[in-house]
PDB file of C-alpha atoms in Angstrom:
ATOM      1  CA  MET A 181      86.653 119.545 117.655  1.00  0.00           C
ATOM      2  CA  ARG A 182      90.007 118.267 118.933  1.00  0.00           C
ATOM      3  CA  ALA A 183      93.116 119.089 116.933  1.00  0.00           C
ATOM      4  CA  PHE A 184      96.892 118.725 117.317  1.00  0.00           C
ATOM      5  CA  GLN A 185      98.140 122.234 116.655  1.00  0.00           C
ATOM      6  CA  VAL A 186     101.465 124.028 116.207  1.00  0.00           C
ATOM      7  CA  GLU A 187     101.215 127.399 117.966  1.00  0.00           C
ATOM      8  CA  SER A 188     104.794 128.447 117.180  1.00  0.00           C
ATOM      9  CA  HIS A 189     107.953 126.798 115.858  1.00  0.00           C
ATOM     10  CA  GLU A 190     109.575 127.184 119.274  1.00  0.00           C
ATOM     11  CA  ALA A 191     106.758 125.400 121.149  1.00  0.00           C
ATOM     12  CA  ILE A 192     105.826 121.735 121.324  1.00  0.00           C
ATOM     13  CA  PRO A 193     102.591 120.982 119.406  1.00  0.00           C
ATOM     14  CA  SER A 194      99.651 120.250 121.649  1.00  0.00           C
ATOM     15  CA  LEU A 195      96.132 118.840 121.594  1.00  0.00           C
ATOM     16  CA  THR A 196      93.604 121.648 121.717  1.00  0.00           C
ATOM     17  CA  THR A 197      89.902 122.315 121.139  1.00  0.00           C
ATOM     18  CA  LEU A 198      88.877 124.433 118.146  1.00  0.00           C
ATOM     19  CA  PRO A 199      85.566 125.333 116.495  1.00  0.00           C
ATOM     20  CA  LYS A 200      84.373 122.820 113.936  1.00  0.00           C
ATOM     21  CA  PRO A 201      85.224 124.344 110.527  1.00  0.00           C
ATOM     22  CA  GLN A 202      82.708 125.159 107.820  1.00  0.00           C
ATOM     23  CA  PRO A 203      83.503 124.614 104.120  1.00  0.00           C
ATOM     24  CA  THR A 204      83.688 127.558 101.740  1.00  0.00           C
ATOM     25  CA  SER A 205      83.164 127.502  97.979  1.00  0.00           C
ATOM     26  CA  GLY A 206      85.202 124.741  96.361  1.00  0.00           C
ATOM     27  CA  GLN A 207      85.709 122.924  99.654  1.00  0.00           C
ATOM     28  CA  VAL A 208      84.283 119.865 101.390  1.00  0.00           C
ATOM     29  CA  LEU A 209      84.019 119.172 105.099  1.00  0.00           C
ATOM     30  CA  ILE A 210      85.494 115.779 105.921  1.00  0.00           C
ATOM     31  CA  LYS A 211      85.060 113.767 109.074  1.00  0.00           C
ATOM     32  CA  ILE A 212      88.623 112.499 109.390  1.00  0.00           C
ATOM     33  CA  ALA A 213      89.024 108.784 110.068  1.00  0.00           C
ATOM     34  CA  ALA A 214      92.808 108.502 109.761  1.00  0.00           C
ATOM     35  CA  CYS A 215      95.876 110.654 109.158  1.00  0.00           C
ATOM     36  CA  GLY A 216      99.163 109.321 107.813  1.00  0.00           C
ATOM     37  CA  LEU A 217     102.317 110.856 109.271  1.00  0.00           C
ATOM     38  CA  ASN A 218     105.360 111.814 107.223  1.00  0.00           C
ATOM     39  CA  PHE A 219     108.897 113.003 107.889  1.00  0.00           C
ATOM     40  CA  ALA A 220     107.774 116.354 106.480  1.00  0.00           C
ATOM     41  CA  ASP A 221     105.511 116.785 109.520  1.00  0.00           C
ATOM     42  CA  LEU A 222     108.605 116.900 111.734  1.00  0.00           C
ATOM     43  CA  LEU A 223     110.156 119.554 109.506  1.00  0.00           C
ATOM     44  CA  MET A 224     106.951 121.628 109.514  1.00  0.00           C
ATOM     45  CA  ILE A 225     106.879 121.685 113.317  1.00  0.00           C
ATOM     46  CA  LYS A 226     110.294 123.367 113.230  1.00  0.00           C
ATOM     47  CA  GLY A 227     109.415 125.612 110.276  1.00  0.00           C
ATOM     48  CA  LYS A 228     111.983 123.924 108.035  1.00  0.00           C
ATOM     49  CA  TYR A 229     109.722 122.414 105.376  1.00  0.00           C
ATOM     50  CA  GLN A 230     109.461 124.132 102.000  1.00  0.00           C
ATOM     51  CA  ASP A 231     105.668 124.460 102.296  1.00  0.00           C
ATOM     52  CA  THR A 232     105.304 125.226 106.001  1.00  0.00           C
ATOM     53  CA  PRO A 233     102.123 127.280 106.588  1.00  0.00           C
ATOM     54  CA  PRO A 234     102.066 130.277 108.939  1.00  0.00           C
ATOM     55  CA  THR A 235     101.382 129.504 112.598  1.00  0.00           C
ATOM     56  CA  PRO A 236      99.132 128.486 114.150  1.00  0.00           C
ATOM     57  CA  PHE A 237      98.340 125.450 112.034  1.00  0.00           C
ATOM     58  CA  ILE A 238      97.276 121.821 112.399  1.00  0.00           C
ATOM     59  CA  ILE A 239      99.874 119.345 111.178  1.00  0.00           C
ATOM     60  CA  GLY A 240      99.107 116.251 109.112  1.00  0.00           C
ATOM     61  CA  LEU A 241      99.659 116.261 105.348  1.00  0.00           C
ATOM     62  CA  GLU A 242      97.372 113.427 104.232  1.00  0.00           C
ATOM     63  CA  ILE A 243      94.056 112.118 105.480  1.00  0.00           C
ATOM     64  CA  ALA A 244      91.214 109.749 104.755  1.00  0.00           C
ATOM     65  CA  GLY A 245      87.635 110.095 105.834  1.00  0.00           C
ATOM     66  CA  THR A 246      84.032 110.702 104.823  1.00  0.00           C
ATOM     67  CA  VAL A 247      82.578 113.786 103.153  1.00  0.00           C
ATOM     68  CA  GLU A 248      80.110 115.363 105.585  1.00  0.00           C
ATOM     69  CA  ALA A 249      79.180 118.624 103.838  1.00  0.00           C
ATOM     70  CA  LEU A 250      79.855 120.640 100.687  1.00  0.00           C
ATOM     71  CA  GLY A 251      80.706 124.314 100.486  1.00  0.00           C
ATOM     72  CA  PRO A 252      78.467 126.718  98.525  1.00  0.00           C
ATOM     73  CA  GLY A 253      78.484 125.931  94.806  1.00  0.00           C
ATOM     74  CA  THR A 254      80.642 122.835  95.235  1.00  0.00           C
ATOM     75  CA  ASP A 255      79.514 119.965  93.013  1.00  0.00           C
ATOM     76  CA  GLY A 256      81.081 117.035  94.812  1.00  0.00           C
ATOM     77  CA  PRO A 257      82.159 114.532  95.858  1.00  0.00           C
ATOM     78  CA  ALA A 258      78.794 113.703  97.359  1.00  0.00           C
ATOM     79  CA  VAL A 259      78.100 113.613 101.070  1.00  0.00           C
ATOM     80  CA  GLY A 260      78.936 110.141 102.378  1.00  0.00           C
ATOM     81  CA  THR A 261      81.738 109.493  99.858  1.00  0.00           C
ATOM     82  CA  ARG A 262      84.866 107.837 101.266  1.00  0.00           C
ATOM     83  CA  VAL A 263      87.907 109.849 100.145  1.00  0.00           C
ATOM     84  CA  ALA A 264      91.612 110.403 100.611  1.00  0.00           C
ATOM     85  CA  VAL A 265      93.094 113.905 100.453  1.00  0.00           C
ATOM     86  CA  TYR A 266      96.625 115.224 100.160  1.00  0.00           C
ATOM     87  CA  ALA A 267      95.917 118.323 102.202  1.00  0.00           C
ATOM     88  CA  GLY A 268      99.324 119.741 103.119  1.00  0.00           C
ATOM     89  CA  GLN A 269      98.080 120.494 106.643  1.00  0.00           C
ATOM     90  CA  GLY A 270      95.072 119.930 108.891  1.00  0.00           C
ATOM     91  CA  GLY A 271      95.162 116.139 109.176  1.00  0.00           C
ATOM     92  CA  LEU A 272      95.572 115.676 112.930  1.00  0.00           C
ATOM     93  CA  ALA A 273      92.047 116.738 113.803  1.00  0.00           C
ATOM     94  CA  GLU A 274      88.546 115.292 113.978  1.00  0.00           C
ATOM     95  CA  TYR A 275      87.300 117.408 111.041  1.00  0.00           C
ATOM     96  CA  GLY A 276      88.847 119.418 108.244  1.00  0.00           C
ATOM     97  CA  CYS A 277      87.852 121.490 105.220  1.00  0.00           C
ATOM     98  CA  PHE A 278      89.785 120.632 102.084  1.00  0.00           C
ATOM     99  CA  ALA A 279      89.718 121.482  98.380  1.00  0.00           C
ATOM    100  CA  ALA A 280      87.163 119.294  96.630  1.00  0.00           C
ATOM    101  CA  ASN A 281      89.452 118.831  93.619  1.00  0.00           C
ATOM    102  CA  ARG A 282      92.065 117.161  95.834  1.00  0.00           C
ATOM    103  CA  CYS A 283      89.692 114.419  96.978  1.00  0.00           C
ATOM    104  CA  VAL A 284      90.283 110.937  95.589  1.00  0.00           C
ATOM    105  CA  THR A 285      87.468 108.404  95.911  1.00  0.00           C
ATOM    106  CA  LEU A 286      88.636 105.211  97.595  1.00  0.00           C
ATOM    107  CA  PRO A 287      88.364 101.723  96.133  1.00  0.00           C
ATOM    108  CA  ASP A 288      85.698  99.719  97.950  1.00  0.00           C
ATOM    109  CA  ASN A 289      88.315  97.339  99.364  1.00  0.00           C
ATOM    110  CA  MET A 290      90.613 100.076 100.776  1.00  0.00           C
ATOM    111  CA  SER A 291      90.505 100.796 104.504  1.00  0.00           C
ATOM    112  CA  PHE A 292      90.799 104.319 105.873  1.00  0.00           C
ATOM    113  CA  ASN A 293      94.124 103.444 107.526  1.00  0.00           C
ATOM    114  CA  ASP A 294      95.590 102.204 104.236  1.00  0.00           C
ATOM    115  CA  ALA A 295      94.237 105.242 102.404  1.00  0.00           C
ATOM    116  CA  ALA A 296      95.607 107.759 104.911  1.00  0.00           C
ATOM    117  CA  GLY A 297      99.182 106.659 104.368  1.00  0.00           C
ATOM    118  CA  PHE A 298      98.920 105.853 100.675  1.00  0.00           C
ATOM    119  CA  GLN A 299      99.168 108.956  98.510  1.00  0.00           C
ATOM    120  CA  ILE A 300     102.486 110.522  99.508  1.00  0.00           C
ATOM    121  CA  ALA A 301     104.502 107.335 100.005  1.00  0.00           C
ATOM    122  CA  TYR A 302     103.242 105.394  96.997  1.00  0.00           C
ATOM    123  CA  GLY A 303     102.862 108.522  94.879  1.00  0.00           C
ATOM    124  CA  THR A 304     106.436 109.629  95.544  1.00  0.00           C
ATOM    125  CA  SER A 305     107.860 106.231  94.673  1.00  0.00           C
ATOM    126  CA  HIS A 306     105.777 105.746  91.550  1.00  0.00           C
ATOM    127  CA  VAL A 307     106.476 109.196  90.094  1.00  0.00           C
ATOM    128  CA  ALA A 308     110.163 108.819  90.975  1.00  0.00           C
ATOM    129  CA  LEU A 309     110.643 105.382  89.454  1.00  0.00           C
ATOM    130  CA  ASP A 310     108.282 105.615  86.495  1.00  0.00           C
ATOM    131  CA  HIS A 311     108.002 109.245  85.432  1.00  0.00           C
ATOM    132  CA  LYS A 312     111.448 110.425  86.541  1.00  0.00           C
ATOM    133  CA  ALA A 313     113.892 107.489  86.439  1.00  0.00           C
ATOM    134  CA  ARG A 314     112.184 105.530  83.653  1.00  0.00           C
ATOM    135  CA  LEU A 315     112.972 102.291  85.480  1.00  0.00           C
ATOM    136  CA  GLN A 316     113.065  99.326  83.088  1.00  0.00           C
ATOM    137  CA  PRO A 317     112.480  95.591  83.694  1.00  0.00           C
ATOM    138  CA  GLY A 318     115.727  93.855  84.557  1.00  0.00           C
ATOM    139  CA  GLU A 319     117.518  96.968  85.828  1.00  0.00           C
ATOM    140  CA  THR A 320     119.064  97.012  89.296  1.00  0.00           C
ATOM    141  CA  LEU A 321     117.438  99.393  91.779  1.00  0.00           C
ATOM    142  CA  LEU A 322     118.897 100.298  95.172  1.00  0.00           C
ATOM    143  CA  VAL A 323     116.500 101.640  97.805  1.00  0.00           C
ATOM    144  CA  THR A 324     118.028 103.179 100.926  1.00  0.00           C
ATOM    145  CA  GLY A 325     115.888 103.542 104.046  1.00  0.00           C
ATOM    146  CA  ALA A 326     114.049 100.571 102.581  1.00  0.00           C
ATOM    147  CA  ALA A 327     111.811  99.883 105.574  1.00  0.00           C
ATOM    148  CA  GLY A 328     110.641 103.478 105.970  1.00  0.00           C
ATOM    149  CA  GLY A 329     107.471 105.163 104.778  1.00  0.00           C
ATOM    150  CA  VAL A 330     108.585 105.893 101.217  1.00  0.00           C
ATOM    151  CA  GLY A 331     111.415 103.363 100.990  1.00  0.00           C
ATOM    152  CA  LEU A 332     109.196 100.350 101.492  1.00  0.00           C
ATOM    153  CA  THR A 333     106.834 101.489  98.738  1.00  0.00           C
ATOM    154  CA  ALA A 334     109.805 101.929  96.401  1.00  0.00           C
ATOM    155  CA  VAL A 335     110.802  98.313  97.029  1.00  0.00           C
ATOM    156  CA  GLU A 336     107.265  97.165  96.304  1.00  0.00           C
ATOM    157  CA  ILE A 337     106.768  99.305  93.183  1.00  0.00           C
ATOM    158  CA  GLY A 338     110.267  98.609  91.850  1.00  0.00           C
ATOM    159  CA  LYS A 339     109.617  94.885  92.044  1.00  0.00           C
ATOM    160  CA  LEU A 340     106.204  95.321  90.426  1.00  0.00           C
ATOM    161  CA  MET A 341     107.884  97.189  87.562  1.00  0.00           C
ATOM    162  CA  GLY A 342     110.261  94.270  86.973  1.00  0.00           C
ATOM    163  CA  ALA A 343     113.488  95.556  88.531  1.00  0.00           C
ATOM    164  CA  ARG A 344     116.007  93.619  90.581  1.00  0.00           C
ATOM    165  CA  VAL A 345     115.677  95.360  93.950  1.00  0.00           C
ATOM    166  CA  ILE A 346     118.433  95.824  96.529  1.00  0.00           C
ATOM    167  CA  ALA A 347     117.103  97.004  99.884  1.00  0.00           C
ATOM    168  CA  CYS A 348     119.340  98.860 102.337  1.00  0.00           C
ATOM    169  CA  ALA A 349     118.106  99.335 105.908  1.00  0.00           C
ATOM    170  CA  ARG A 350     119.326  99.291 109.484  1.00  0.00           C
ATOM    171  CA  GLY A 351     119.142  95.882 111.175  1.00  0.00           C
ATOM    172  CA  ALA A 352     117.743  92.441 110.498  1.00  0.00           C
ATOM    173  CA  ASP A 353     114.158  93.220 111.512  1.00  0.00           C
ATOM    174  CA  LYS A 354     113.802  96.108 109.059  1.00  0.00           C
ATOM    175  CA  LEU A 355     115.513  94.131 106.293  1.00  0.00           C
ATOM    176  CA  GLU A 356     113.056  91.284 106.790  1.00  0.00           C
ATOM    177  CA  ILE A 357     110.166  93.692 106.201  1.00  0.00           C
ATOM    178  CA  ALA A 358     111.842  94.852 102.976  1.00  0.00           C
ATOM    179  CA  ARG A 359     112.332  91.244 101.922  1.00  0.00           C
ATOM    180  CA  GLN A 360     108.634  90.554 102.437  1.00  0.00           C
ATOM    181  CA  ALA A 361     107.878  93.577 100.217  1.00  0.00           C
ATOM    182  CA  GLY A 362     109.809  91.962  97.366  1.00  0.00           C
ATOM    183  CA  ALA A 363     113.493  92.868  97.794  1.00  0.00           C
ATOM    184  CA  ASP A 364     115.846  90.462  96.015  1.00  0.00           C
ATOM    185  CA  HIS A 365     118.993  91.425  97.965  1.00  0.00           C
ATOM    186  CA  LEU A 366     119.475  92.936 101.423  1.00  0.00           C
ATOM    187  CA  ILE A 367     122.222  95.225 102.775  1.00  0.00           C
ATOM    188  CA  ASP A 368     122.499  96.042 106.481  1.00  0.00           C
ATOM    189  CA  ALA A 369     123.509  99.694 106.728  1.00  0.00           C
ATOM    190  CA  THR A 370     124.790  99.158 110.273  1.00  0.00           C
ATOM    191  CA  SER A 371     127.420  96.558 109.403  1.00  0.00           C
ATOM    192  CA  GLU A 372     128.032  96.284 105.640  1.00  0.00           C
ATOM    193  CA  ASP A 373     129.987  98.349 103.142  1.00  0.00           C
ATOM    194  CA  ILE A 374     127.170  99.597 100.903  1.00  0.00           C
ATOM    195  CA  ARG A 375     129.393 100.509  97.991  1.00  0.00           C
ATOM    196  CA  GLU A 376     131.210  97.187  97.902  1.00  0.00           C
ATOM    197  CA  ALA A 377     128.023  95.165  98.407  1.00  0.00           C
ATOM    198  CA  CYS A 378     126.340  96.949  95.483  1.00  0.00           C
ATOM    199  CA  LYS A 379     129.374  96.589  93.218  1.00  0.00           C
ATOM    200  CA  ALA A 380     129.532  92.873  94.013  1.00  0.00           C
ATOM    201  CA  LEU A 381     125.937  92.642  92.746  1.00  0.00           C
ATOM    202  CA  GLY A 382     126.884  94.223  89.422  1.00  0.00           C
ATOM    203  CA  GLY A 383     126.446  97.919  90.252  1.00  0.00           C
ATOM    204  CA  LEU A 384     123.385 100.147  90.219  1.00  0.00           C
ATOM    205  CA  ASP A 385     121.182 101.427  87.409  1.00  0.00           C
ATOM    206  CA  VAL A 386     118.770 103.438  89.602  1.00  0.00           C
ATOM    207  CA  VAL A 387     119.206 104.744  93.158  1.00  0.00           C
ATOM    208  CA  TYR A 388     116.185 105.810  95.248  1.00  0.00           C
ATOM    209  CA  ASP A 389     117.511 107.631  98.305  1.00  0.00           C
ATOM    210  CA  PRO A 390     115.429 109.176 101.114  1.00  0.00           C
ATOM    211  CA  VAL A 391     118.392 109.086 103.534  1.00  0.00           C
ATOM    212  CA  GLY A 392     121.221 111.210 102.126  1.00  0.00           C
ATOM    213  CA  GLY A 393     124.566 111.469 103.894  1.00  0.00           C
ATOM    214  CA  GLU A 394     127.040 108.607 103.728  1.00  0.00           C
ATOM    215  CA  GLN A 395     124.509 106.214 102.227  1.00  0.00           C
ATOM    216  CA  PHE A 396     123.988 108.532  99.260  1.00  0.00           C
ATOM    217  CA  LYS A 397     127.740 108.830  98.748  1.00  0.00           C
ATOM    218  CA  ALA A 398     128.243 105.049  98.866  1.00  0.00           C
ATOM    219  CA  ALA A 399     125.384 104.408  96.438  1.00  0.00           C
ATOM    220  CA  PHE A 400     126.592 107.117  94.073  1.00  0.00           C
ATOM    221  CA  ARG A 401     130.029 105.500  93.888  1.00  0.00           C
ATOM    222  CA  ALA A 402     128.449 102.127  93.044  1.00  0.00           C
ATOM    223  CA  CYS A 403     126.523 103.486  90.034  1.00  0.00           C
ATOM    224  CA  ASN A 404     126.942 101.997  86.581  1.00  0.00           C
ATOM    225  CA  PRO A 405     127.465 104.282  83.569  1.00  0.00           C
ATOM    226  CA  GLY A 406     124.143 105.860  82.618  1.00  0.00           C
ATOM    227  CA  ALA A 407     122.635 105.388  86.088  1.00  0.00           C
ATOM    228  CA  ARG A 408     119.870 107.603  87.461  1.00  0.00           C
ATOM    229  CA  VAL A 409     120.027 108.800  91.072  1.00  0.00           C
ATOM    230  CA  ILE A 410     116.940 110.253  92.763  1.00  0.00           C
ATOM    231  CA  PRO A 411     117.357 112.166  96.053  1.00  0.00           C
ATOM    232  CA  ILE A 412     114.000 111.817  97.813  1.00  0.00           C
ATOM    233  CA  GLY A 413     114.909 113.303 101.187  1.00  0.00           C
ATOM    234  CA  PHE A 414     117.596 113.616 103.809  1.00  0.00           C
ATOM    235  CA  ALA A 415     116.470 111.658 106.862  1.00  0.00           C
ATOM    236  CA  SER A 416     120.100 111.440 108.017  1.00  0.00           C
ATOM    237  CA  GLY A 417     120.179 115.216 108.353  1.00  0.00           C
ATOM    238  CA  ASP A 418     123.107 115.397 105.909  1.00  0.00           C
ATOM    239  CA  VAL A 419     122.478 116.895 102.457  1.00  0.00           C
ATOM    240  CA  PRO A 420     125.219 115.390 100.247  1.00  0.00           C
ATOM    241  CA  GLN A 421     127.333 117.409  97.843  1.00  0.00           C
ATOM    242  CA  ILE A 422     127.437 115.837  94.377  1.00  0.00           C
ATOM    243  CA  PRO A 423     130.746 115.706  92.475  1.00  0.00           C
ATOM    244  CA  ALA A 424     129.870 117.045  89.029  1.00  0.00           C
ATOM    245  CA  ASN A 425     132.992 115.546  87.463  1.00  0.00           C
ATOM    246  CA  HIS A 426     131.740 112.047  88.309  1.00  0.00           C
ATOM    247  CA  LEU A 427     128.406 112.831  86.661  1.00  0.00           C
ATOM    248  CA  LEU A 428     130.287 113.774  83.528  1.00  0.00           C
ATOM    249  CA  VAL A 429     132.626 110.792  83.384  1.00  0.00           C
ATOM    250  CA  LYS A 430     129.969 108.145  84.077  1.00  0.00           C
ATOM    251  CA  ASN A 431     127.031 109.851  82.316  1.00  0.00           C
ATOM    252  CA  ILE A 432     124.987 109.744  85.531  1.00  0.00           C
ATOM    253  CA  ASP A 433     121.708 111.654  85.950  1.00  0.00           C
ATOM    254  CA  VAL A 434     120.820 113.074  89.369  1.00  0.00           C
ATOM    255  CA  ILE A 435     117.095 113.794  89.303  1.00  0.00           C
ATOM    256  CA  GLY A 436     115.374 115.924  91.924  1.00  0.00           C
ATOM    257  CA  LEU A 437     111.836 115.106  92.990  1.00  0.00           C
ATOM    258  CA  TYR A 438     109.407 116.993  95.199  1.00  0.00           C
ATOM    259  CA  TRP A 439     106.162 115.097  94.754  1.00  0.00           C
ATOM    260  CA  GLY A 440     103.870 117.797  96.113  1.00  0.00           C
ATOM    261  CA  GLY A 441     105.442 120.396  93.854  1.00  0.00           C
ATOM    262  CA  TYR A 442     103.719 118.890  90.823  1.00  0.00           C
ATOM    263  CA  LEU A 443     100.403 120.223  92.118  1.00  0.00           C
ATOM    264  CA  LYS A 444     101.593 123.719  91.165  1.00  0.00           C
ATOM    265  CA  PHE A 445     102.801 123.135  87.612  1.00  0.00           C
ATOM    266  CA  ARG A 446     101.812 119.678  86.300  1.00  0.00           C
ATOM    267  CA  PRO A 447      99.045 118.212  88.481  1.00  0.00           C
ATOM    268  CA  GLU A 448      98.144 115.679  85.777  1.00  0.00           C
ATOM    269  CA  VAL A 449     101.373 113.807  86.597  1.00  0.00           C
ATOM    270  CA  LEU A 450     100.030 113.098  90.088  1.00  0.00           C
ATOM    271  CA  THR A 451      96.497 112.421  88.861  1.00  0.00           C
ATOM    272  CA  ASP A 452      97.669 109.842  86.327  1.00  0.00           C
ATOM    273  CA  SER A 453      99.964 108.246  88.892  1.00  0.00           C
ATOM    274  CA  MET A 454      97.158 107.969  91.463  1.00  0.00           C
ATOM    275  CA  CYS A 455      94.886 106.292  88.907  1.00  0.00           C
ATOM    276  CA  THR A 456      97.563 103.668  88.315  1.00  0.00           C
ATOM    277  CA  LEU A 457      98.296 103.159  92.007  1.00  0.00           C
ATOM    278  CA  PHE A 458      94.682 102.870  93.170  1.00  0.00           C
ATOM    279  CA  GLY A 459      94.126 100.429  90.330  1.00  0.00           C
ATOM    280  CA  TRP A 460      97.060  98.320  91.484  1.00  0.00           C
ATOM    281  CA  TYR A 461      95.705  98.397  95.041  1.00  0.00           C
ATOM    282  CA  ALA A 462      92.230  97.342  93.916  1.00  0.00           C
ATOM    283  CA  GLN A 463      93.810  94.436  92.025  1.00  0.00           C
ATOM    284  CA  GLY A 464      95.735  93.318  95.117  1.00  0.00           C
ATOM    285  CA  HIS A 465      99.204  94.219  93.813  1.00  0.00           C
ATOM    286  CA  LEU A 466     100.015  96.706  96.601  1.00  0.00           C
ATOM    287  CA  ARG A 467      99.919  95.922 100.319  1.00  0.00           C
ATOM    288  CA  PRO A 468     100.562  98.991 102.492  1.00  0.00           C
ATOM    289  CA  HIS A 469     102.590  98.283 105.617  1.00  0.00           C
ATOM    290  CA  ILE A 470     101.496 100.178 108.735  1.00  0.00           C
ATOM    291  CA  SER A 471     103.620  99.520 111.800  1.00  0.00           C
ATOM    292  CA  HIS A 472     101.714 101.704 114.296  1.00  0.00           C
ATOM    293  CA  VAL A 473      98.173 103.051 114.652  1.00  0.00           C
ATOM    294  CA  LEU A 474      97.711 105.492 117.537  1.00  0.00           C
ATOM    295  CA  PRO A 475      94.806 107.687 118.710  1.00  0.00           C
ATOM    296  CA  LEU A 476      94.882 111.478 118.400  1.00  0.00           C
ATOM    297  CA  GLU A 477      95.710 111.970 122.079  1.00  0.00           C
ATOM    298  CA  GLN A 478      98.984 110.101 121.430  1.00  0.00           C
ATOM    299  CA  ALA A 479      99.974 112.143 118.376  1.00  0.00           C
ATOM    300  CA  ASP A 480     103.171 113.280 120.072  1.00  0.00           C
ATOM    301  CA  GLU A 481     104.171 109.626 120.574  1.00  0.00           C
ATOM    302  CA  ALA A 482     103.368 108.866 116.947  1.00  0.00           C
ATOM    303  CA  LEU A 483     105.640 111.689 115.782  1.00  0.00           C
ATOM    304  CA  GLU A 484     108.378 110.494 118.125  1.00  0.00           C
ATOM    305  CA  LEU A 485     108.315 107.097 116.394  1.00  0.00           C
ATOM    306  CA  LEU A 486     109.288 108.879 113.176  1.00  0.00           C
ATOM    307  CA  ARG A 487     111.826 111.069 114.906  1.00  0.00           C
ATOM    308  CA  GLN A 488     113.575 108.071 116.503  1.00  0.00           C
ATOM    309  CA  ARG A 489     113.218 105.893 113.364  1.00  0.00           C
ATOM    310  CA  LYS A 490     111.366 103.244 115.351  1.00  0.00           C
ATOM    311  CA  SER A 491     108.602 102.758 112.790  1.00  0.00           C
ATOM    312  CA  THR A 492     108.494 100.751 109.590  1.00  0.00           C
ATOM    313  CA  GLY A 493     106.249 101.627 106.676  1.00  0.00           C
ATOM    314  CA  LYS A 494     103.680 104.155 107.884  1.00  0.00           C
ATOM    315  CA  VAL A 495     102.507 105.545 111.200  1.00  0.00           C
ATOM    316  CA  VAL A 496      98.789 106.388 111.238  1.00  0.00           C
ATOM    317  CA  VAL A 497      96.812 108.466 113.745  1.00  0.00           C
ATOM    318  CA  THR A 498      93.073 107.921 114.124  1.00  0.00           C
ATOM    319  CA  PRO A 499      91.368 111.138 115.292  1.00  0.00           C
ATOM    320  CA  THR A 500      87.932 109.630 115.905  1.00  0.00           C
TER     321      THR A 500
END
């Protein structure tokens, strides 16, 4: 099979040919139809992600495809079942063996491309806004990086949960995509003062921030008393330092979230969230935005779209 593999953290990943894997006990063999890319893939290539596997490894955290075989003693899902899997690695390949208990059966109306980019982005936003921030109808939510993979889902879910959503992104084209996802107010990060724009709108009750850096600092300073701030990631490359005295004075909560980490200590949080999200999709409430779909032989170009922030929503690679 063909696979896009990291040989070392100093080398550029490359397309290579490997033996087709065989599932062991507790695993299923999946013929991969689509792989959703994430910013974490870029970090894994450099060995800077918290769950980077030892080299060599195949990148690609989340996939969708069809079960082709079961490992010894594995009960299901049955051969032929359409599934999505948060795998952690192995997605940029034609086949992969994954834990059967991580497979989620797809709604009949969900395409493989939608499914491949669904779990991490929507799961992160839903757990952040519902389980962590306890977002309430009528509250004001700011989403930075609002046209990106996770940001756009936060706009969509925040609106679905009844919040007033402020979307912050770079440039008119990206802001228009956020508006179409449900944003009530738009802030152009390239030309507007984020703090002043948010304060003029009455301040912030919840901040969802995958960017970090100056945008985090501006949003933090626009928070209302009792606000909740959720650092999702640091796409700017700048991890902000949080002034603890401001937390004290304004009774602000800063809430960390690593979505994948729940698999290790409270997997039911993710399971319950996925049930809600797939239900919303089946009912037509969620509409994943995929800006680019590229074949496996252009995986390096797909990753470069993320690196250069030229994508909106998700980038998907189709191995077969």
